[in-house]
């Protein structure tokens, strides 16, 4: 950060604080002391990037007789964190540029402790300043990041965060997407207080080999004089094991036969780890996930996916990104009411609390990074950014039994650079987490009226990249986007595109809740229900298809949706923003009820 500000008349290309070093992952945060910085913050938008000239990160107050001061944190607009600015400040409904957050807080540093300032997510770029000093920057709108602030906290602190929601051509997502780009500090901000040497990483999973099962745990400490060992306890399983640490790292494999976590029996165990003066805990389910031929296996048994897709958006009339506990209960409660055993959290990492709840409720989860539509597959900086987002997500949710797949992309052009990009991300996911499947969703549709059985269709869309992945999603909107080709759902003959478990990861149709008419009459509930009925009749006959996750649980905001019914909302939801279920909800629920009775038909 240069000390001398540029002159005010210059257009700014500011020198940024250093980014979080690639590969640096936030510390394990559960079951330890955390100080919340959520609540009342102040916000100032900054479309001209004046904050870099005026140095918005330093303390300033206007003195009555003093020289003019052009900003005062305490008089900026009040906002709540976590939360997007779009739904909190009327004038910012469509603002998606840079903005500055400020908050004061008191703190009592303790001798010998270390502190980390952790952000659950900031969309899209964040630059963080504490007490006038830059801490660092982070790119990626949906994953956590942290900065060590040991020795930098005082009794009274000023925290300033520049959050830039500008969608970038080289970013992920890039400038073309079908949802709403909520800006701001959209997840919690907190300080983790840890001993000088502490447990930075802890992960645990079930492993099976030759008919025997083990609990495999890994611990990583950070700090001087790492202890020689850590202790792992799972009381309910009678596990009390020592993990030898070398250079602060260690792993252990303990023969154990826990009750398996599954959607039918979401059993969780309390797990505790201690090392030196530090101790963390988590609630963890044990299960295995694998593929065999065209089957998706959970605990060695084939699963038929009864899924639904969802965005991270409040299911209320105005929308909003930051989910509250009641919103999460609603979203996942409705998925359960549909009879789901699976949710696809599209198209970016949702708040960590969703997977935790899915653990408790017994829902399998597909998680995803925002590699979507026009990504710059040739750009090494874009790849580095996507690798970082994927790594941060895997690091965050590794202990969640509900999560079965890491998806590396959605609906991308079938070009060699896409294939290389996917192969790179899939290899990374496998290296970081060999216990789960890699996945991606591919678009299969044709021009209205074209032959649904044209063999080039599948080949042209998917290609050899499928073999780099474990679980394949097909997005297809037969009966909707190809309206003039009605009848195609009855005529289409699908071939399995690859020897892998394949699901329909999207299908659907739009309807304005409360608008009624006849099947075929677009934007009516009857038409949407009719498309679902015909889709389900088709899918029922496909023995290779391992399930579906229709698009989507709730209507969601999207500025590209601009007809008289949509008015800024994608209306493919089974539920309207106010919570009202459309007719198609019942159609899918009945289908799932039937599938549950005959899980293997
Ligand atoms: C898709 C995309 C999804 C869109 C949906 C639609 O294929 O994956 O993000 O919102 O179609 O409604 O067209």
XYZ file of C-alpha atoms and ligand atoms in Angstrom:
614
model
C 0.000 0.000 0.000
C 1.710 3.236 -1.079
C 1.917 5.843 1.628
C 1.403 8.789 -0.703
C -2.121 8.845 -2.114
C -2.534 9.545 -5.819
C -3.895 12.982 -6.751
C -7.658 13.222 -6.648
C -7.984 13.937 -10.381
C -6.382 10.683 -11.409
C -8.502 7.681 -12.360
C -7.553 5.000 -9.927
C -5.843 1.754 -10.363
C -5.124 1.368 -6.696
C -2.346 -0.639 -5.258
C -4.108 -3.352 -3.374
C -3.177 -4.981 -0.093
C -1.559 -8.353 -0.689
C -3.967 -11.170 -1.442
C -4.404 -14.099 0.902
C -1.555 -16.341 -0.248
C -2.896 -19.045 -2.539
C -3.426 -22.311 -0.765
C -3.672 -20.695 2.642
C -6.759 -22.132 4.289
C -8.736 -20.846 7.253
C -8.210 -22.565 10.572
C -10.621 -25.169 11.870
C -13.206 -23.083 13.677
C -15.656 -25.415 15.376
C -16.019 -26.123 19.022
C -13.687 -23.284 19.989
C -13.931 -19.762 21.321
C -15.201 -17.272 18.774
C -16.044 -13.610 19.190
C -18.783 -12.508 16.846
C -18.433 -9.251 14.952
C -21.860 -9.638 13.404
C -24.482 -6.996 13.930
C -24.393 -3.260 13.290
C -21.806 -2.021 10.777
C -21.569 1.117 8.636
C -21.411 1.201 4.851
C -20.261 3.668 2.214
C -20.461 2.927 -1.500
C -17.516 4.100 -3.548
C -18.074 3.879 -7.297
C -15.114 6.198 -8.020
C -12.756 4.414 -5.619
C -12.268 7.596 -3.695
C -11.580 5.535 -0.617
C -8.099 4.822 -1.932
C -7.344 8.549 -2.198
C -8.945 9.538 1.093
C -7.632 6.398 2.822
C -10.942 5.206 4.176
C -9.148 2.718 6.391
C -7.749 5.365 8.718
C -9.505 7.087 11.597
C -10.942 10.513 10.742
C -13.352 12.828 12.466
C -14.399 16.306 11.506
C -13.251 18.848 14.065
C -15.461 21.899 14.336
C -12.671 24.314 13.410
C -10.462 21.865 11.596
C -9.789 21.271 7.923
C -12.571 19.515 6.041
C -12.704 15.761 6.453
C -14.535 14.037 3.637
C -15.531 10.821 5.351
C -16.626 9.744 8.802
C -17.193 6.077 9.454
C -19.702 6.680 12.196
C -21.964 8.576 9.831
C -22.069 6.097 7.011
C -25.244 4.099 6.331
C -26.148 1.575 9.044
C -26.273 -2.021 7.790
C -26.406 -5.437 9.340
C -23.723 -8.087 8.915
C -24.176 -10.763 7.716
C -26.302 -9.332 4.948
C -26.168 -8.015 1.425
C -26.491 -4.283 0.889
C -29.027 -4.673 -1.932
C -31.921 -5.701 0.273
C -30.978 -3.502 3.223
C -30.567 -0.085 1.643
C -33.264 0.917 -0.794
C -30.928 3.077 -2.920
C -28.501 0.182 -3.266
C -31.033 -2.289 -4.664
C -28.955 -2.655 -7.836
C -25.560 -1.464 -6.718
C -22.756 -3.865 -7.483
C -19.546 -1.875 -7.311
C -17.038 -1.211 -4.531
C -18.231 -0.282 -1.051
C -16.556 0.149 2.319
C -17.709 -1.385 5.562
C -16.607 -0.090 8.943
C -17.132 -1.297 12.449
C -15.659 -0.469 15.837
C -15.302 -3.106 18.485
C -13.796 -3.504 21.889
C -11.509 -6.415 22.633
C -9.449 -7.639 25.517
C -6.359 -9.341 24.195
C -4.987 -12.065 26.428
C -1.376 -12.819 26.824
C -0.181 -15.872 24.944
C -3.194 -16.228 22.677
C -3.369 -15.930 18.902
C -6.290 -14.393 17.088
C -7.667 -14.868 13.593
C -10.156 -12.610 11.913
C -12.439 -14.823 9.882
C -14.949 -13.921 7.177
C -17.573 -16.499 6.218
C -17.747 -14.875 2.762
C -17.599 -11.475 1.073
C -18.880 -11.014 -2.447
C -16.701 -10.684 -4.511
C -13.344 -9.115 -3.609
C -12.535 -8.079 -0.063
C -9.672 -5.930 1.201
C -9.335 -5.807 4.933
C -7.814 -3.089 7.135
C -7.482 -3.220 10.894
C -6.591 -0.146 12.938
C -5.295 1.654 9.891
C -3.148 -1.209 8.538
C -3.918 -3.430 5.564
C -4.261 -7.122 6.469
C -4.822 -8.611 3.031
C -7.290 -9.302 0.279
C -9.444 -12.191 -0.912
C -11.134 -13.009 -4.184
C -14.173 -15.292 -4.463
C -17.627 -14.494 -3.174
C -18.692 -17.638 -1.367
C -15.895 -19.188 0.645
C -14.299 -18.339 3.991
C -10.964 -16.600 4.527
C -9.014 -15.317 7.479
C -6.112 -13.144 8.572
C -3.993 -13.563 11.635
C -4.411 -10.506 13.867
C -2.339 -11.601 16.837
C -0.755 -8.508 18.380
C -2.851 -6.216 16.194
C -5.929 -6.027 18.391
C -6.309 -3.326 20.999
C -8.898 -2.378 23.566
C -10.633 -0.305 20.879
C -10.466 -1.310 17.242
C -11.516 -0.016 13.871
C -12.127 -2.655 11.223
C -12.623 -1.446 7.648
C -13.377 -3.768 4.748
C -13.615 -2.804 1.105
C -15.989 -5.196 -0.637
C -16.180 -4.973 -4.410
C -19.125 -6.818 -5.955
C -18.152 -5.917 -9.523
C -18.505 -9.001 -11.661
C -15.276 -9.514 -13.556
C -14.704 -11.075 -16.932
C -11.854 -13.128 -15.533
C -13.731 -14.066 -12.362
C -15.867 -17.008 -11.290
C -18.695 -16.457 -11.898
C -18.054 -14.206 -14.817
C -20.381 -11.558 -16.223
C -23.100 -13.848 -17.486
C -25.185 -15.715 -14.943
C -28.792 -16.393 -14.009
C -29.209 -15.287 -10.418
C -28.850 -12.090 -8.439
C -25.421 -10.714 -7.606
C -25.894 -9.721 -3.974
C -22.954 -7.658 -2.730
C -21.439 -7.281 0.700
C -20.361 -9.137 3.792
C -22.907 -11.853 3.262
C -21.751 -14.212 6.011
C -20.554 -13.889 9.585
C -17.406 -12.094 10.675
C -15.700 -13.329 13.804
C -12.472 -13.588 15.729
C -11.129 -17.014 16.620
C -9.112 -17.057 19.850
C -6.624 -19.882 20.023
C -3.568 -20.837 22.076
C -0.139 -20.017 20.679
C 0.127 -23.486 19.230
C -3.252 -24.600 18.027
C -5.120 -27.094 15.876
C -5.208 -25.466 12.446
C -6.690 -28.403 10.613
C -8.711 -31.434 11.596
C -10.472 -33.817 9.295
C -12.053 -37.165 9.768
C -13.770 -39.751 7.586
C -14.752 -43.383 7.441
C -12.565 -45.673 5.354
C -13.262 -49.240 4.296
C -10.779 -51.801 3.130
C -11.273 -55.480 2.500
C -14.417 -55.635 4.528
C -12.942 -53.801 7.510
C -13.813 -50.284 8.508
C -11.683 -47.556 10.045
C -11.998 -44.036 11.221
C -9.257 -42.025 9.539
C -8.349 -38.710 11.153
C -5.736 -36.074 10.336
C -4.530 -33.241 12.530
C -2.364 -30.259 11.697
C -1.079 -27.866 14.322
C 0.329 -24.387 13.865
C 2.696 -22.617 16.193
C 5.976 -23.005 17.997
C 6.873 -26.238 19.757
C 4.129 -28.408 18.360
C 3.138 -31.132 20.823
C 4.339 -34.647 20.061
C 0.840 -35.959 19.837
C -2.833 -35.092 19.652
C -5.711 -36.973 21.199
C -8.845 -38.016 19.386
C -11.943 -38.993 21.301
C -15.272 -40.318 20.080
C -16.800 -41.392 23.350
C -19.842 -43.094 21.918
C -17.584 -45.352 19.859
C -15.156 -45.959 22.649
C -12.401 -44.294 20.632
C -9.636 -42.605 22.594
C -6.555 -42.520 20.411
C -3.193 -40.840 20.314
C -2.133 -39.240 17.041
C 1.627 -38.897 16.747
C 2.591 -35.517 15.283
C 5.702 -34.824 13.244
C 6.357 -31.263 12.176
C 2.891 -30.448 13.459
C 1.139 -33.074 11.338
C -0.191 -36.509 12.003
C -2.795 -39.057 11.003
C -4.363 -42.087 12.591
C -6.424 -44.995 11.389
C -8.517 -46.666 14.034
C -10.495 -49.843 13.458
C -14.085 -48.867 14.232
C -17.523 -49.831 13.097
C -19.727 -46.789 13.636
C -23.417 -46.804 12.919
C -23.521 -45.559 9.338
C -24.873 -42.126 8.536
C -27.445 -42.228 5.747
C -30.485 -40.208 4.674
C -32.640 -42.757 6.519
C -30.459 -42.683 9.615
C -28.516 -39.415 9.932
C -26.524 -40.551 12.915
C -23.878 -38.091 14.161
C -21.112 -38.639 16.686
C -19.508 -36.049 18.953
C -15.811 -35.937 18.078
C -13.177 -34.153 20.148
C -9.555 -33.447 19.393
C -6.982 -31.930 21.665
C -3.348 -31.016 21.126
C -1.318 -29.183 23.739
C -3.477 -26.414 25.147
C -5.939 -26.490 22.270
C -9.101 -28.433 21.772
C -11.818 -28.528 19.134
C -14.944 -30.559 18.570
C -17.334 -31.404 15.811
C -20.413 -33.543 15.165
C -19.670 -35.990 12.422
C -21.467 -38.716 10.509
C -19.636 -41.744 9.113
C -20.462 -43.187 5.732
C -18.787 -44.091 2.469
C -19.545 -42.739 -0.985
C -18.435 -44.403 -4.211
C -19.402 -45.145 -7.771
C -19.575 -48.567 -9.341
C -20.450 -48.723 -13.012
C -23.542 -46.610 -13.327
C -24.406 -46.770 -9.651
C -23.947 -44.154 -6.985
C -23.210 -45.998 -3.745
C -23.692 -44.758 -0.216
C -22.431 -47.266 2.334
C -22.033 -49.715 -0.535
C -25.709 -49.571 -1.483
C -27.088 -48.050 -4.694
C -28.971 -44.822 -4.149
C -31.630 -43.316 -6.356
C -31.288 -39.543 -6.113
C -34.544 -37.830 -5.181
C -33.225 -34.311 -5.378
C -34.010 -30.668 -5.787
C -31.777 -27.725 -6.726
C -31.640 -24.539 -4.703
C -29.956 -21.164 -4.687
C -28.769 -19.452 -1.553
C -31.505 -16.869 -1.394
C -33.949 -15.998 1.367
C -37.353 -17.505 0.529
C -39.155 -14.225 1.154
C -40.675 -11.705 -1.283
C -37.607 -9.412 -1.597
C -35.046 -12.220 -1.569
C -31.617 -11.532 -0.037
C -28.484 -13.625 0.243
C -27.806 -14.009 3.954
C -29.920 -16.893 5.170
C -31.272 -16.754 8.687
C -31.887 -19.931 10.673
C -35.615 -19.792 9.891
C -34.822 -19.503 6.153
C -32.621 -22.583 6.271
C -35.285 -24.504 8.168
C -37.793 -23.495 5.504
C -35.599 -24.425 2.538
C -34.447 -27.775 3.825
C -37.820 -28.467 5.446
C -39.501 -28.062 2.060
C -36.924 -30.366 0.471
C -37.812 -32.975 3.114
C -41.533 -32.372 2.528
C -40.958 -33.130 -1.157
C -39.509 -36.469 -0.141
C -35.955 -35.564 -1.154
C -32.857 -37.433 -0.095
C -30.581 -35.032 -2.014
C -30.099 -31.318 -2.585
C -27.966 -29.584 -5.178
C -26.646 -26.352 -3.692
C -26.248 -24.362 -6.905
C -24.220 -22.588 -8.350
C -21.613 -21.614 -5.738
C -20.792 -22.660 -2.182
C -23.718 -21.965 0.132
C -23.283 -21.103 3.765
C -21.595 -23.851 5.737
C -24.624 -24.108 7.967
C -26.604 -25.675 5.113
C -24.395 -28.757 4.989
C -24.430 -28.957 8.778
C -28.202 -28.976 8.725
C -28.220 -31.501 5.906
C -26.042 -33.695 8.138
C -28.706 -33.547 10.815
C -31.675 -33.948 8.472
C -30.295 -36.750 6.342
C -29.913 -35.063 2.964
C -27.153 -35.887 0.508
C -25.543 -32.718 -0.818
C -23.967 -31.766 -4.141
C -21.742 -28.714 -3.653
C -20.484 -26.557 -6.444
C -18.106 -23.731 -7.325
C -19.295 -20.913 -9.623
C -17.670 -22.178 -12.822
C -20.641 -21.202 -14.920
C -21.303 -20.270 -18.556
C -18.679 -17.948 -20.083
C -15.698 -18.649 -17.830
C -12.254 -17.774 -19.271
C -10.951 -21.304 -19.500
C -7.678 -20.175 -21.048
C -6.858 -17.672 -18.342
C -4.368 -19.052 -15.772
C -5.480 -16.445 -13.208
C -9.075 -17.665 -13.532
C -7.943 -21.242 -13.033
C -5.895 -20.260 -9.971
C -8.914 -18.481 -8.541
C -11.218 -21.447 -9.159
C -8.690 -23.815 -7.600
C -8.576 -21.591 -4.535
C -12.388 -21.477 -4.267
C -12.597 -25.257 -4.618
C -9.857 -25.830 -2.054
C -11.512 -23.462 0.424
C -14.830 -25.245 0.005
C -13.351 -28.710 0.438
C -11.384 -27.594 3.442
C -14.530 -26.120 5.004
C -16.900 -29.041 4.474
C -14.674 -32.114 4.511
C -16.218 -33.340 7.779
C -19.792 -33.150 6.508
C -21.235 -36.611 5.892
C -24.042 -35.118 3.837
C -21.695 -33.820 1.144
C -21.169 -36.515 -1.481
C -19.878 -34.608 -4.502
C -17.775 -31.592 -5.448
C -19.007 -30.163 -8.716
C -16.439 -28.297 -10.790
C -18.788 -26.598 -13.222
C -22.189 -26.019 -14.717
C -23.170 -25.698 -18.384
C -19.959 -24.939 -20.154
C -19.010 -25.011 -23.832
C -17.640 -28.271 -25.142
C -14.134 -27.093 -26.002
C -10.727 -28.618 -25.205
C -9.738 -25.799 -22.855
C -12.890 -26.474 -20.817
C -11.904 -30.126 -20.620
C -8.414 -29.253 -19.397
C -9.842 -26.837 -16.850
C -12.267 -29.471 -15.524
C -9.602 -32.162 -15.467
C -7.365 -29.852 -13.465
C -10.086 -29.058 -10.924
C -11.217 -32.676 -10.664
C -7.631 -33.803 -10.009
C -7.336 -31.166 -7.306
C -10.599 -32.269 -5.690
C -9.412 -35.891 -5.716
C -6.074 -35.001 -4.213
C -7.646 -32.895 -1.465
C -10.471 -35.325 -0.851
C -10.280 -38.899 -2.117
C -13.366 -39.824 -0.077
C -15.907 -38.144 -2.339
C -16.988 -37.964 -5.951
C -16.191 -35.269 -8.463
C -19.074 -34.010 -10.558
C -20.215 -31.472 -13.131
C -23.487 -30.541 -14.802
C -23.715 -30.461 -18.595
C -26.328 -28.885 -20.771
C -28.200 -31.009 -23.223
C -30.783 -29.293 -25.322
C -31.351 -28.493 -28.885
C -32.927 -25.879 -31.011
C -36.715 -25.941 -30.847
C -38.113 -28.436 -33.290
C -34.872 -30.346 -33.896
C -34.817 -34.122 -33.655
C -34.551 -35.147 -29.992
C -32.856 -38.332 -31.113
C -30.108 -36.784 -33.149
C -27.107 -38.793 -31.910
C -24.803 -35.773 -32.220
C -26.698 -34.186 -29.397
C -25.164 -36.036 -26.489
C -21.789 -36.577 -28.103
C -21.527 -32.926 -29.013
C -22.350 -31.708 -25.565
C -20.433 -34.000 -23.252
C -17.357 -35.455 -24.905
C -14.413 -37.273 -23.339
C -14.306 -35.008 -20.290
C -16.967 -37.212 -18.684
C -14.345 -39.825 -17.937
C -12.455 -37.341 -15.792
C -15.442 -37.119 -13.436
C -17.367 -39.522 -11.213
C -20.936 -38.254 -11.140
C -22.507 -36.709 -14.219
C -25.358 -34.248 -14.210
C -27.442 -33.586 -17.289
C -29.382 -30.345 -17.390
C -32.199 -30.563 -19.909
C -35.309 -28.478 -20.327
C -37.373 -30.614 -22.661
C -40.935 -29.427 -22.697
C -39.868 -25.916 -21.757
C -37.221 -24.152 -23.815
C -38.002 -26.213 -26.862
C -41.730 -25.498 -26.734
C -42.479 -25.934 -30.438
C -41.031 -29.429 -30.219
C -43.692 -30.622 -27.805
C -43.941 -34.322 -27.954
C -40.169 -34.663 -27.763
C -40.433 -35.930 -24.193
C -42.515 -38.784 -25.505
C -40.246 -39.433 -28.490
C -36.774 -38.989 -27.069
C -34.617 -42.091 -26.678
C -31.733 -41.505 -24.317
C -28.521 -43.419 -24.260
C -26.403 -43.296 -21.128
C -23.615 -40.873 -22.095
C -20.894 -42.700 -20.159
C -20.334 -45.585 -17.790
C -20.849 -43.433 -14.721
C -23.734 -42.641 -12.408
C -25.794 -40.045 -14.275
C -28.593 -37.896 -12.919
C -30.715 -35.159 -14.420
C -29.258 -32.269 -12.466
C -31.818 -29.806 -13.874
C -35.172 -29.857 -15.619
C -38.185 -27.660 -15.171
C -40.580 -25.047 -16.436
C -41.772 -21.650 -15.311
C -45.057 -20.668 -13.718
C -46.220 -17.568 -11.947
C -47.683 -18.770 -8.653
C -51.432 -18.301 -8.657
C -51.711 -18.035 -12.429
C -53.921 -20.786 -13.758
C -54.766 -22.069 -17.189
C -54.400 -25.205 -19.246
C -51.376 -27.392 -19.900
C -49.506 -25.732 -22.730
C -50.491 -22.258 -21.604
C -47.132 -20.847 -20.653
C -46.463 -19.382 -17.226
C -49.413 -21.190 -15.647
C -49.123 -23.636 -12.782
C -50.946 -26.242 -14.880
C -48.366 -26.006 -17.635
C -45.455 -26.325 -15.243
C -47.132 -29.335 -13.619
C -47.705 -30.848 -17.044
C -44.046 -30.502 -18.025
C -43.103 -32.194 -14.751
C -45.556 -35.048 -15.360
C -44.202 -35.702 -18.845
C -40.591 -35.378 -17.710
C -41.167 -37.828 -14.875
C -42.903 -40.292 -17.167
C -39.842 -40.186 -19.420
C -37.324 -40.442 -16.588
C -39.173 -43.325 -14.957
C -38.378 -45.481 -17.989
C -34.640 -44.832 -18.001
C -33.059 -47.606 -15.985
C -29.558 -46.083 -16.242
C -30.652 -42.750 -14.814
C -29.788 -42.645 -11.126
C -32.118 -39.846 -10.173
C -32.912 -36.197 -10.606
C -32.669 -32.769 -9.060
C -35.179 -30.513 -10.843
C -34.662 -26.793 -11.172
C -35.611 -25.413 -8.623
C -37.114 -25.315 -5.130
C -37.943 -21.584 -4.992
C -38.393 -18.815 -7.525
C -35.282 -16.661 -7.435
C -34.255 -13.187 -8.488
C -32.530 -12.774 -11.830
C -32.239 -9.595 -13.847
C -32.153 -11.462 -17.145
C -35.778 -12.556 -16.600
C -37.789 -9.681 -17.914
C -41.140 -10.690 -19.344
C -44.510 -9.682 -17.942
C -44.697 -12.669 -15.600
C -41.113 -12.773 -14.495
C -40.322 -9.132 -13.731
C -36.847 -9.933 -12.479
C -37.587 -13.411 -11.131
C -36.808 -16.816 -12.568
C -40.160 -18.518 -11.958
C -39.041 -22.152 -12.218
C -39.524 -22.585 -8.493
C -41.884 -25.161 -7.076
C -42.507 -22.570 -4.387
C -43.212 -18.840 -4.706
C -41.200 -16.312 -2.672
C -43.957 -16.004 -0.075
C -43.855 -19.765 0.540
C -46.833 -20.836 -1.528
C -46.386 -24.189 -3.240
C -47.247 -24.477 -6.925
C -49.041 -27.494 -8.415
C -45.795 -29.031 -9.674
C -44.642 -29.401 -6.075
C -47.307 -32.053 -5.565
C -46.427 -33.781 -8.840
C -42.799 -34.196 -7.826
C -43.723 -35.164 -4.264
C -45.979 -37.955 -5.560
C -43.246 -39.210 -7.858
C -40.762 -39.308 -4.984
C -43.265 -41.059 -2.743
C -43.590 -43.707 -5.369
C -39.807 -44.003 -5.822
C -39.409 -44.420 -2.104
C -41.750 -47.358 -2.149
C -39.896 -48.945 -5.060
C -36.364 -47.663 -4.616
C -34.849 -50.043 -7.143
C -37.402 -50.015 -9.929
C -29.831 -23.665 -16.497
C -28.849 -23.098 -15.539
C -29.545 -22.378 -14.410
C -30.659 -21.516 -14.971
C -31.672 -22.438 -15.609
C -32.828 -21.713 -16.270
O -29.590 -24.526 -17.256
O -27.964 -24.057 -15.042
O -28.617 -21.611 -13.703
O -31.245 -20.724 -14.000
O -31.053 -23.172 -16.610
O -33.758 -21.357 -15.589
O -32.764 -21.516 -17.483
